[in-house]
Short mmCIF file of C-alpha atoms in Angstrom, two decimals:
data_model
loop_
_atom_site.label_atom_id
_atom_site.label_comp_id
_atom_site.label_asym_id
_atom_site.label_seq_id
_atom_site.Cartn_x
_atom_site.Cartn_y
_atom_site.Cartn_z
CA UNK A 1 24.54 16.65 66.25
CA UNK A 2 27.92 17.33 64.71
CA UNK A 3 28.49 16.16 61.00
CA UNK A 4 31.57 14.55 61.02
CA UNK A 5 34.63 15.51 57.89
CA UNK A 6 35.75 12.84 55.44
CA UNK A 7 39.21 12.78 57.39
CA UNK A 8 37.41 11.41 60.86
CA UNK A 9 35.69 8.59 59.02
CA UNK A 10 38.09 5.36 59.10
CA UNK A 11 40.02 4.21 56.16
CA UNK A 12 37.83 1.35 55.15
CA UNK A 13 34.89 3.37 55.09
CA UNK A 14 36.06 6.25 53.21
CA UNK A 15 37.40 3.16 50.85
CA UNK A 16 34.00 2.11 50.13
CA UNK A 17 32.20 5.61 50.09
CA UNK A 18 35.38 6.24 47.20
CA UNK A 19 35.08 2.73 45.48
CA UNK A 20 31.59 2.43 44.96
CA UNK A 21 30.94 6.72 44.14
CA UNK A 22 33.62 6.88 41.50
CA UNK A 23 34.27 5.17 38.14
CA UNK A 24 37.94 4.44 36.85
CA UNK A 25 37.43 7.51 34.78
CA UNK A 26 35.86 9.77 37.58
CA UNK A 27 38.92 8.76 39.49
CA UNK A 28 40.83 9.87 37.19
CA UNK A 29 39.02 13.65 36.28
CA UNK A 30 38.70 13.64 40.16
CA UNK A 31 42.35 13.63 40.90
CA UNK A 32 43.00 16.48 38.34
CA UNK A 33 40.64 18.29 39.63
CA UNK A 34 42.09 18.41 43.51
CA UNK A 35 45.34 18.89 41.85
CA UNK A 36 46.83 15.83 43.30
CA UNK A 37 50.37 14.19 42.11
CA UNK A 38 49.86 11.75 39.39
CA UNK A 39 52.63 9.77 39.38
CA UNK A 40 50.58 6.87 40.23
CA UNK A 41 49.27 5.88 36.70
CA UNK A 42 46.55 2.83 37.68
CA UNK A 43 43.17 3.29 39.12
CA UNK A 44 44.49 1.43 42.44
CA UNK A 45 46.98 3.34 42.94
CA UNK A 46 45.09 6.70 42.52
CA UNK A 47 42.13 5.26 44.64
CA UNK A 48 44.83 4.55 47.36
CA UNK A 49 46.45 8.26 47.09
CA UNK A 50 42.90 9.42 47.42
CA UNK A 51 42.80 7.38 50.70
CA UNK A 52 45.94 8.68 52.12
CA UNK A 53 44.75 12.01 51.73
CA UNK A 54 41.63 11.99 53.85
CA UNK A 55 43.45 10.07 56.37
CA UNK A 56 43.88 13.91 57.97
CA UNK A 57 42.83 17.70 57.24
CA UNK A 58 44.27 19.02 54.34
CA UNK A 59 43.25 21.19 51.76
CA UNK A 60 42.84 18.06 49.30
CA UNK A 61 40.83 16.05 52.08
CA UNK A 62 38.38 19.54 52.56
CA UNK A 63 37.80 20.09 49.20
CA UNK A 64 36.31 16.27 48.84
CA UNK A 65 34.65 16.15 51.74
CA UNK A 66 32.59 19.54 50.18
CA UNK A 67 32.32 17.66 46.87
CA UNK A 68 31.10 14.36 48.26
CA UNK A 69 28.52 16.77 50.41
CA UNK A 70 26.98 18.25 47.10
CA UNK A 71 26.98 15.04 45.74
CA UNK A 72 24.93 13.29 48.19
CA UNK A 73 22.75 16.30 48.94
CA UNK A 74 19.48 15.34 46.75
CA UNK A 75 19.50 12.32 49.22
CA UNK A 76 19.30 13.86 52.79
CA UNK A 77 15.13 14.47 52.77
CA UNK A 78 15.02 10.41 52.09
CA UNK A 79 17.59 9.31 53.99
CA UNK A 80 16.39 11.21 57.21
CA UNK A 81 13.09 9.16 57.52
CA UNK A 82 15.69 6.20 58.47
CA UNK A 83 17.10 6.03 62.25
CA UNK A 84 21.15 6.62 61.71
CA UNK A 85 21.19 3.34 63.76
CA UNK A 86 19.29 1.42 61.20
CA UNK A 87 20.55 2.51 58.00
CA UNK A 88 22.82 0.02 57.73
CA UNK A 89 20.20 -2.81 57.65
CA UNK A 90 18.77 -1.40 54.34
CA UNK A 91 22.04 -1.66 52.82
CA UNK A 92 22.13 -5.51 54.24
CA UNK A 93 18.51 -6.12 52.32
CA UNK A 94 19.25 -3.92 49.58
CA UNK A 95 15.76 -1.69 50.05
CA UNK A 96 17.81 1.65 49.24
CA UNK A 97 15.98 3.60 51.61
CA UNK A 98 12.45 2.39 51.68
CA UNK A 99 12.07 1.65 48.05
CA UNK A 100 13.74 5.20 46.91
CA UNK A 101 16.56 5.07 44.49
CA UNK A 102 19.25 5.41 46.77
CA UNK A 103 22.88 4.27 45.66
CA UNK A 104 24.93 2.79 48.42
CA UNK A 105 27.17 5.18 49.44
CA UNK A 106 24.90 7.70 49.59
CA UNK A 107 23.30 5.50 52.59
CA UNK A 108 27.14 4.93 53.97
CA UNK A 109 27.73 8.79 53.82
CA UNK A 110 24.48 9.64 55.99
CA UNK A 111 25.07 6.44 58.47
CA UNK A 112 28.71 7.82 59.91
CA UNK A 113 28.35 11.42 58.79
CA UNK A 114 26.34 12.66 62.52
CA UNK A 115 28.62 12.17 65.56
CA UNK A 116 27.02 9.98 68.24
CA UNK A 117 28.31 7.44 71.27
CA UNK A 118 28.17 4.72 69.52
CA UNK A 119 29.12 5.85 65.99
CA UNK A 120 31.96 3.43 66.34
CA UNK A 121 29.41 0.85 66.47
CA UNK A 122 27.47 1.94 63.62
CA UNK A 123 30.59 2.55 61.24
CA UNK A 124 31.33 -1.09 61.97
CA UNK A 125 28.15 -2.78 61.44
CA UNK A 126 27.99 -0.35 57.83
CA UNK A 127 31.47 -1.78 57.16
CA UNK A 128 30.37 -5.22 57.39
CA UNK A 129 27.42 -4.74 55.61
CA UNK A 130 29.84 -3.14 52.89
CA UNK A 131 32.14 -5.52 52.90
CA UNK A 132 29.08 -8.65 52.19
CA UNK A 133 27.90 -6.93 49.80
CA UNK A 134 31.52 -6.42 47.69
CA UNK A 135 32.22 -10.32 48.32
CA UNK A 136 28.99 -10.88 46.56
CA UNK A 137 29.56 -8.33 43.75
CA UNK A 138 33.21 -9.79 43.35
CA UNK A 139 31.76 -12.96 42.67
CA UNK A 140 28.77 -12.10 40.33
CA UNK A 141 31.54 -9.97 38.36
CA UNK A 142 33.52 -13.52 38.34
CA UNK A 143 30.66 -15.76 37.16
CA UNK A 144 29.67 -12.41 34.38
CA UNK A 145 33.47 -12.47 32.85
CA UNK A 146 32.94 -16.33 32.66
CA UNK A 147 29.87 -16.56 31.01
CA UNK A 148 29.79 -12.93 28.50
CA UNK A 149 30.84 -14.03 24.97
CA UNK A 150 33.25 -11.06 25.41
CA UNK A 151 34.73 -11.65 28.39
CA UNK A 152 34.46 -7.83 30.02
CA UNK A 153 31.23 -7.22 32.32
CA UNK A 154 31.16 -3.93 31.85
CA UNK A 155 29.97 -4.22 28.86
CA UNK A 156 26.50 -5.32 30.32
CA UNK A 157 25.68 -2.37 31.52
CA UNK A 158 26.38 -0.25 28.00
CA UNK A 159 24.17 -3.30 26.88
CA UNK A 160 21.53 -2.71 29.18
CA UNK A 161 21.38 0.35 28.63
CA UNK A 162 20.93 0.07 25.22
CA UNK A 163 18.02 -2.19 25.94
CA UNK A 164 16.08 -0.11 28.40
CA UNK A 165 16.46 2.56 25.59
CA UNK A 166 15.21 0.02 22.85
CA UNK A 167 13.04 -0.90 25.04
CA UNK A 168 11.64 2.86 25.69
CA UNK A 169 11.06 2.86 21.90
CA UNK A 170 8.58 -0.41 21.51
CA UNK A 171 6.54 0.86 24.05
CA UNK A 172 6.54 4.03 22.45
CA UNK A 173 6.04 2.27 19.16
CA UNK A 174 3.14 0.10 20.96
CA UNK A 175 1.34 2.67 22.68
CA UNK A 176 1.13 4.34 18.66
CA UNK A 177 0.45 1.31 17.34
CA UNK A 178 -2.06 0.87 20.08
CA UNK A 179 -4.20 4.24 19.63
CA UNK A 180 -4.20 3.79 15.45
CA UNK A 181 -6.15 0.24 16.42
CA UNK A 182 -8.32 2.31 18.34
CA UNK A 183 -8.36 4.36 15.50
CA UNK A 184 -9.28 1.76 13.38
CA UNK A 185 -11.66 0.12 15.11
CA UNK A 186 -13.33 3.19 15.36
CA UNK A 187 -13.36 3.87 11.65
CA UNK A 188 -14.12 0.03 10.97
CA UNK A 189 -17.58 0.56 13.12
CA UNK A 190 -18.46 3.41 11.43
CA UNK A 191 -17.95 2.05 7.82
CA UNK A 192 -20.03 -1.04 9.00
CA UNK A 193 -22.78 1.66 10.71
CA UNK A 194 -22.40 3.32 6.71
CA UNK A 195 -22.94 -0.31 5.04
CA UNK A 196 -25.89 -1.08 7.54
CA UNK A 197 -27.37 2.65 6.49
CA UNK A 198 -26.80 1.87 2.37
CA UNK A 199 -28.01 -1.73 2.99
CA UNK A 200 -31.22 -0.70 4.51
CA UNK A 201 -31.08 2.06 1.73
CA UNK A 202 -30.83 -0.52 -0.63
CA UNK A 203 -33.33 -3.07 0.70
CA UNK A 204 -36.43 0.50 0.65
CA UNK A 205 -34.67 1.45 -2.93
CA UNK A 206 -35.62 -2.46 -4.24
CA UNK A 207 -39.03 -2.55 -2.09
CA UNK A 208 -40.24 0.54 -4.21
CA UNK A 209 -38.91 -0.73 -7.42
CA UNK A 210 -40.94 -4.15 -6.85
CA UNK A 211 -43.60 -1.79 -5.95
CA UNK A 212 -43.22 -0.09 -9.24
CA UNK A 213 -43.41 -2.94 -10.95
CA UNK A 214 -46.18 -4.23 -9.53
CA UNK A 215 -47.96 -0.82 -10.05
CA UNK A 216 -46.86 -1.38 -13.81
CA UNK A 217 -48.20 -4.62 -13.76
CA UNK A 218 -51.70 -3.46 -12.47
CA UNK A 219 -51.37 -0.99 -15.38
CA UNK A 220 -51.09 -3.46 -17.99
CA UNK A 221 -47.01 -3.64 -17.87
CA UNK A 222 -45.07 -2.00 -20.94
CA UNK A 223 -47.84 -1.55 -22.85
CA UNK A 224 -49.58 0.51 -21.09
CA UNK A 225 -46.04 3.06 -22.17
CA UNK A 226 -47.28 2.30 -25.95
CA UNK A 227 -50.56 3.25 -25.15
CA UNK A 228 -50.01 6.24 -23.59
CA UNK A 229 -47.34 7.14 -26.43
CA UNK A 230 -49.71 6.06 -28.52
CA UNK A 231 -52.61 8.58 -27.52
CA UNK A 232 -50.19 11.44 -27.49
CA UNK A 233 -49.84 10.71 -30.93
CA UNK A 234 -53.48 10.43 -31.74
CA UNK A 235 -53.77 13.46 -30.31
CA UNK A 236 -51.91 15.55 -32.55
CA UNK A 237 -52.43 13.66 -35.50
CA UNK A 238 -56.10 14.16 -34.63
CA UNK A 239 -55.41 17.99 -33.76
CA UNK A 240 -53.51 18.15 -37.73
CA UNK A 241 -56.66 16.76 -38.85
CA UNK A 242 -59.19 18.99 -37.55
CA UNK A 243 -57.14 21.59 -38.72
CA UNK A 244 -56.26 20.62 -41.84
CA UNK A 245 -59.97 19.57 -42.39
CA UNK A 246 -61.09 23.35 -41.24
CA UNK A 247 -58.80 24.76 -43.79
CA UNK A 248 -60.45 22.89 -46.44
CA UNK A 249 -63.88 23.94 -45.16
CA UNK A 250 -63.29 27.47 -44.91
CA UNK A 251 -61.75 27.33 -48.47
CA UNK A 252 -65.00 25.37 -50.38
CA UNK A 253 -67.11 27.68 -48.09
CA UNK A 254 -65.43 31.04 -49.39
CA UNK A 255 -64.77 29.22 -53.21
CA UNK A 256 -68.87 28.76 -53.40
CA UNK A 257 -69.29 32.10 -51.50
CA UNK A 258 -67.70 33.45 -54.42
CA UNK A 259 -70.37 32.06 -56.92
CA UNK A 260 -73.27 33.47 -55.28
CA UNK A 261 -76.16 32.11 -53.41
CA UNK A 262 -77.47 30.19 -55.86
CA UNK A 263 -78.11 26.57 -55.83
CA UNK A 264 -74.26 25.24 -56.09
CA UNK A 265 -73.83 27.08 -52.19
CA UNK A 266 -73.25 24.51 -49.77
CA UNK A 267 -75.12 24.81 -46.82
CA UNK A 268 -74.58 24.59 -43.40
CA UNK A 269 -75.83 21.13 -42.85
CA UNK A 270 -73.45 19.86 -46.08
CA UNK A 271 -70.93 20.97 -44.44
CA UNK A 272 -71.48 18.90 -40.90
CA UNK A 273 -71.20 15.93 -42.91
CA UNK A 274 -68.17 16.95 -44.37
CA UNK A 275 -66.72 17.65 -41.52
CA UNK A 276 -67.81 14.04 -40.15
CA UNK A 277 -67.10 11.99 -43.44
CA UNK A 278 -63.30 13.14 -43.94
CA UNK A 279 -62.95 10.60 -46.79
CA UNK A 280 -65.19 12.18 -49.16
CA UNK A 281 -62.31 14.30 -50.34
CA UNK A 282 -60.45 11.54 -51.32
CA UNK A 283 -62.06 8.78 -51.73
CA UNK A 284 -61.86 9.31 -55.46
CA UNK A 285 -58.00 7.72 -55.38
CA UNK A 286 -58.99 4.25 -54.86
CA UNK A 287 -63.09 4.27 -56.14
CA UNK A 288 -61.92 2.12 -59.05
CA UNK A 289 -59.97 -0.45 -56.98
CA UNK A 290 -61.46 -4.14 -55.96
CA UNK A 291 -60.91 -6.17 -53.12
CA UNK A 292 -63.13 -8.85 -54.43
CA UNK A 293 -64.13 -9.74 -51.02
CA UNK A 294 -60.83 -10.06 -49.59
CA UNK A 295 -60.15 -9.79 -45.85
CA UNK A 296 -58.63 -6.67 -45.00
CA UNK A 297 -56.94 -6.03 -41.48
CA UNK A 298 -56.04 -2.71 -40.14
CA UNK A 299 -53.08 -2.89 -36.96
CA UNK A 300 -53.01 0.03 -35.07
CA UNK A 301 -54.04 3.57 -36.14
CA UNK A 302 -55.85 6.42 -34.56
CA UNK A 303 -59.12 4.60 -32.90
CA UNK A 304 -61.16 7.05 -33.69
CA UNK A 305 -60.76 7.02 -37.15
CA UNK A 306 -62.01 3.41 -37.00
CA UNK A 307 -65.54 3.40 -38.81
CA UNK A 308 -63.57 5.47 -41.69
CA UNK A 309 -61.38 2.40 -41.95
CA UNK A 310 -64.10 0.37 -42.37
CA UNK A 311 -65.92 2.43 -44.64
CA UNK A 312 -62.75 3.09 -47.15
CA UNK A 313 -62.06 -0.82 -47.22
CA UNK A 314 -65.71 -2.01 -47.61
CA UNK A 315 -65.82 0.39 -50.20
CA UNK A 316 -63.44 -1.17 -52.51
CA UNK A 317 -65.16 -4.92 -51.68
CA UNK A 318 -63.33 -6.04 -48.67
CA UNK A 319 -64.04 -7.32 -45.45
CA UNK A 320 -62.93 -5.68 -42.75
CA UNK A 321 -60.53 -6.45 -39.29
CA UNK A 322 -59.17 -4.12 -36.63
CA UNK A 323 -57.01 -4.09 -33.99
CA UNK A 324 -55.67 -0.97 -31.98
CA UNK A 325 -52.27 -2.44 -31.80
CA UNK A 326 -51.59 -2.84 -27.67
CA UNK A 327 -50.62 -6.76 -27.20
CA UNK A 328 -51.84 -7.38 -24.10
CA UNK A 329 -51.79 -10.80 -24.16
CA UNK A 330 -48.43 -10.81 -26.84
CA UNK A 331 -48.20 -12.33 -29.89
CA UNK A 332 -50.93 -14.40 -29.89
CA UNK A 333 -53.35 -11.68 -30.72
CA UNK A 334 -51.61 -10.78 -33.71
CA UNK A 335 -51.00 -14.32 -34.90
CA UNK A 336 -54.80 -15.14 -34.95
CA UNK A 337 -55.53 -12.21 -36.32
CA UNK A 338 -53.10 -12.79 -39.52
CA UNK A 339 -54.01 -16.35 -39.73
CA UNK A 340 -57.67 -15.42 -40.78
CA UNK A 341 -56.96 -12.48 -43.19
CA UNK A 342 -55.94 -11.90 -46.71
CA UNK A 343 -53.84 -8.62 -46.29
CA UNK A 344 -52.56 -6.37 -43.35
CA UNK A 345 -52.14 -2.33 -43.34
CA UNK A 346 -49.87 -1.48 -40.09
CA UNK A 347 -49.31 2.50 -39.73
CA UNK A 348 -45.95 2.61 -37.76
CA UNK A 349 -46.44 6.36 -36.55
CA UNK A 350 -49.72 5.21 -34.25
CA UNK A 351 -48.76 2.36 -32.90
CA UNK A 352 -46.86 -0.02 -30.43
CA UNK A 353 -43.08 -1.15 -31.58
CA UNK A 354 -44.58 -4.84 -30.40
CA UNK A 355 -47.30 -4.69 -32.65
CA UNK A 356 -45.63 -3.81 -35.61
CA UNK A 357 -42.38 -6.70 -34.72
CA UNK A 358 -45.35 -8.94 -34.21
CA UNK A 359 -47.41 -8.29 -37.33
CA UNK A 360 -44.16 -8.57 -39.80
CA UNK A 361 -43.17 -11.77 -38.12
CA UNK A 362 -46.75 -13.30 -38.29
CA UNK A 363 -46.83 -12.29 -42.09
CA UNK A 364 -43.78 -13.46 -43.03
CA UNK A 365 -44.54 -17.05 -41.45
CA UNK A 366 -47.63 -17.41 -43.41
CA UNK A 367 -46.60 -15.79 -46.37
CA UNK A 368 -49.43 -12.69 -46.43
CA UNK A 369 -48.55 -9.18 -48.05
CA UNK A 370 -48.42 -6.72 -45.10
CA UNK A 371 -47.83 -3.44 -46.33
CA UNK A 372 -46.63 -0.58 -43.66
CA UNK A 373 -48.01 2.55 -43.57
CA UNK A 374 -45.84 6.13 -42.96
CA UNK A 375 -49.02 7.57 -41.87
CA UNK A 376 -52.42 6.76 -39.58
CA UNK A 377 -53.90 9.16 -41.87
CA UNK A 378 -57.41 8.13 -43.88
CA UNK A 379 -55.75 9.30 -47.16
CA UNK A 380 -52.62 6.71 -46.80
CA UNK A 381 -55.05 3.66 -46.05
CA UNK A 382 -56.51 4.71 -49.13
CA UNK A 383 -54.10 6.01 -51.57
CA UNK A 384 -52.24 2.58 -50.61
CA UNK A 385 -55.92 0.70 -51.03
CA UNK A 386 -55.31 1.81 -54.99
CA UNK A 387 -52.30 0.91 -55.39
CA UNK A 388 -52.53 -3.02 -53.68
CA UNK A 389 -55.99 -3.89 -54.62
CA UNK A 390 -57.00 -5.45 -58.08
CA UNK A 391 -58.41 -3.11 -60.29
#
């Protein structure tokens, strides 16, 4: 079918297609732009010299019809799904062409733009669909100016606008907001999976310390630390011994090798019990002293090296009490054993720091001399056997 030109259309509907497509200020660039007198200075007035000039074919009237034809181009595809004959309903119900976004005189343009019989029909029924729909807007635009603060509904829209954009922005803002809770959440599950993992590596780490302990316990507890310290030190003072006790062997056995092999050679079975009796070499210091039957203890000390104890204080008159030094049952050991003695002899370099904390306590309670020894050695117990005892 034929389109029909912008100056065929009546005057009221090229009023409305005008009126609702262009803005006081398109109106305006508009009539520059066909080149049209503008003597007429209000938006009326050019909107009614706009009229007059598609009321027939002019160069003016052409060159709008062509721009009102690119204008409402982008429409055609949606508008064409609607019957000509019904396209004035949708502007009645305000559906805009089946939901599209279709601005009204877009739908006016297509509805009287094909010629037909009854186009005279159609162009009325769009008229009075038009002309509802600008009573309405007249009075919206009415109750807006009333009730604005500023008084101009135009001002809405700008407003609106603003809005939408603002609004545009919080959900922007919200949908960030939204994925750094996901985020977080995320990261707030896997610290809790990382305290779970060091709680159940705390809870095995405390499980083997009470197993420790326990082990420690079944060891004898701390002192079983003293005793083994206390054997390493044994060890080399016994090692020091032996070879400090060679040396003086191989020196008497070259010194009487010297004099011949006479009678004053000491034999091989002499020098066994030297070896064995380590005190005879010094036992001299302290022949002269006297305990006078006073009891002796010895705390601590190279075990071994016990019967030489015994043998260096019973020498000099005095009974005789030992103890190795490891309090297994604490203080109490020590305390009986001070209560029934005279004197105490505590080596500090064999021996438990408990034991010798124990043994000055005990003696300074009771008021008995306790005299510490530098040295585990037999020599010490005696040289200090001289100088305590009463000669």
């Amino acid at each position: 079918m034929p389109e029909r030109k912008i100056w065929e259309l009546k005057n009221q509907t090229v009023c409305s297609i005008l009126g609702l497509t262009y803005s006081d200020k398109e109106l305006s660039d508009l009539f520059k732009r066909l080149k049209l007198e503008r003597n007429s200075v209000t938006a009326y007035e050019m909107h009614g010299g706009l009229i007059q000039a598609c009321s027939s074919q002019n160069k003016a009237s052409k060159q709008l019809d062509r721009i009102l034809k690119d204008r409402f181009e982008r429409y055609r595809k949606d508008i064409e799904r609607i019957p000509q004959e019904e396209i004035y309903r949708h502007i009645e119900d305000g559906s805009n062409g089946d939901g599209k976004d279709i601005p009204i005189p877009a739908l006016i343009w297509f509805a009287v733009r094909n010629q037909r019989e009854d186009i005279d029909v159609i162009e009325a029924a769009v008229f009075a669909a038009t002309h509802m729909h600008e009573h309405r807007a007249s009075r919206f635009y009415s109750e807006l100016r009333r009730v604005l603060p500023c008084g101009i509904p135009e001002n809405i829209l700008m407003e609106l606008t603003g809005a939408s954009k603002a609004n545009e922005k919080l959900k922007t803002k919200c949908n960030r907001l939204e994925r750094k809770r996901e985020q977080l959440k995320s990261e707030i599950e896997s610290v809790r999976e990382d305290r779970l993992r060091i709680t159940s590596a705390l809870e095995e780490e405390k499980r083997l310390n009470r197993q420790l302990v326990s082990d420690l316990e079944g060891l004898g507890g701390e002192d079983t630390l003293n005793q083994t310290e206390n054997l390493k030190k044994e060890i080399d003072f016994l090692t020091s011994e032996v070879k400090r006790l060679t040396d003086e062997l191989l020196s008497r056995d070259r010194s009487d090798s010297g004099s011949g092999s006479g009678s004053g050679s000491v034999k091989s079975g002499e020098l066994v019990e030297i070896a064995h009796r380590p005190e005879l070499g010094i036992v001299g210091e302290g022949a002269s002293a006297d305990l006078n039957g006073a009891r002796v203890a010895y705390i601590g000390g190279v075990e071994s090296l016990m019967p030489y104890y015994r043998d260096a204080i019973e020498s000099v008159g005095g009974t005789f009490c030992y103890h190795c030094g490891r309090c297994i049952q604490g203080r109490k050991e020590i305390e009986t054993i001070v209560e029934g003695i005279d004197m105490v002899f505590c080596p500090v370099d064999i021996n438990s720091h408990n034991a010798c904390k124990y043994v000055k306590k005990a003696c300074k309670m009771r008021d008995k001399p306790c005299h510490f020894l530098r040295s585990s050695s037999l020599s010490m117990l005696i040289r200090e056997l001289g100088n305590h005892a009463v000669k």
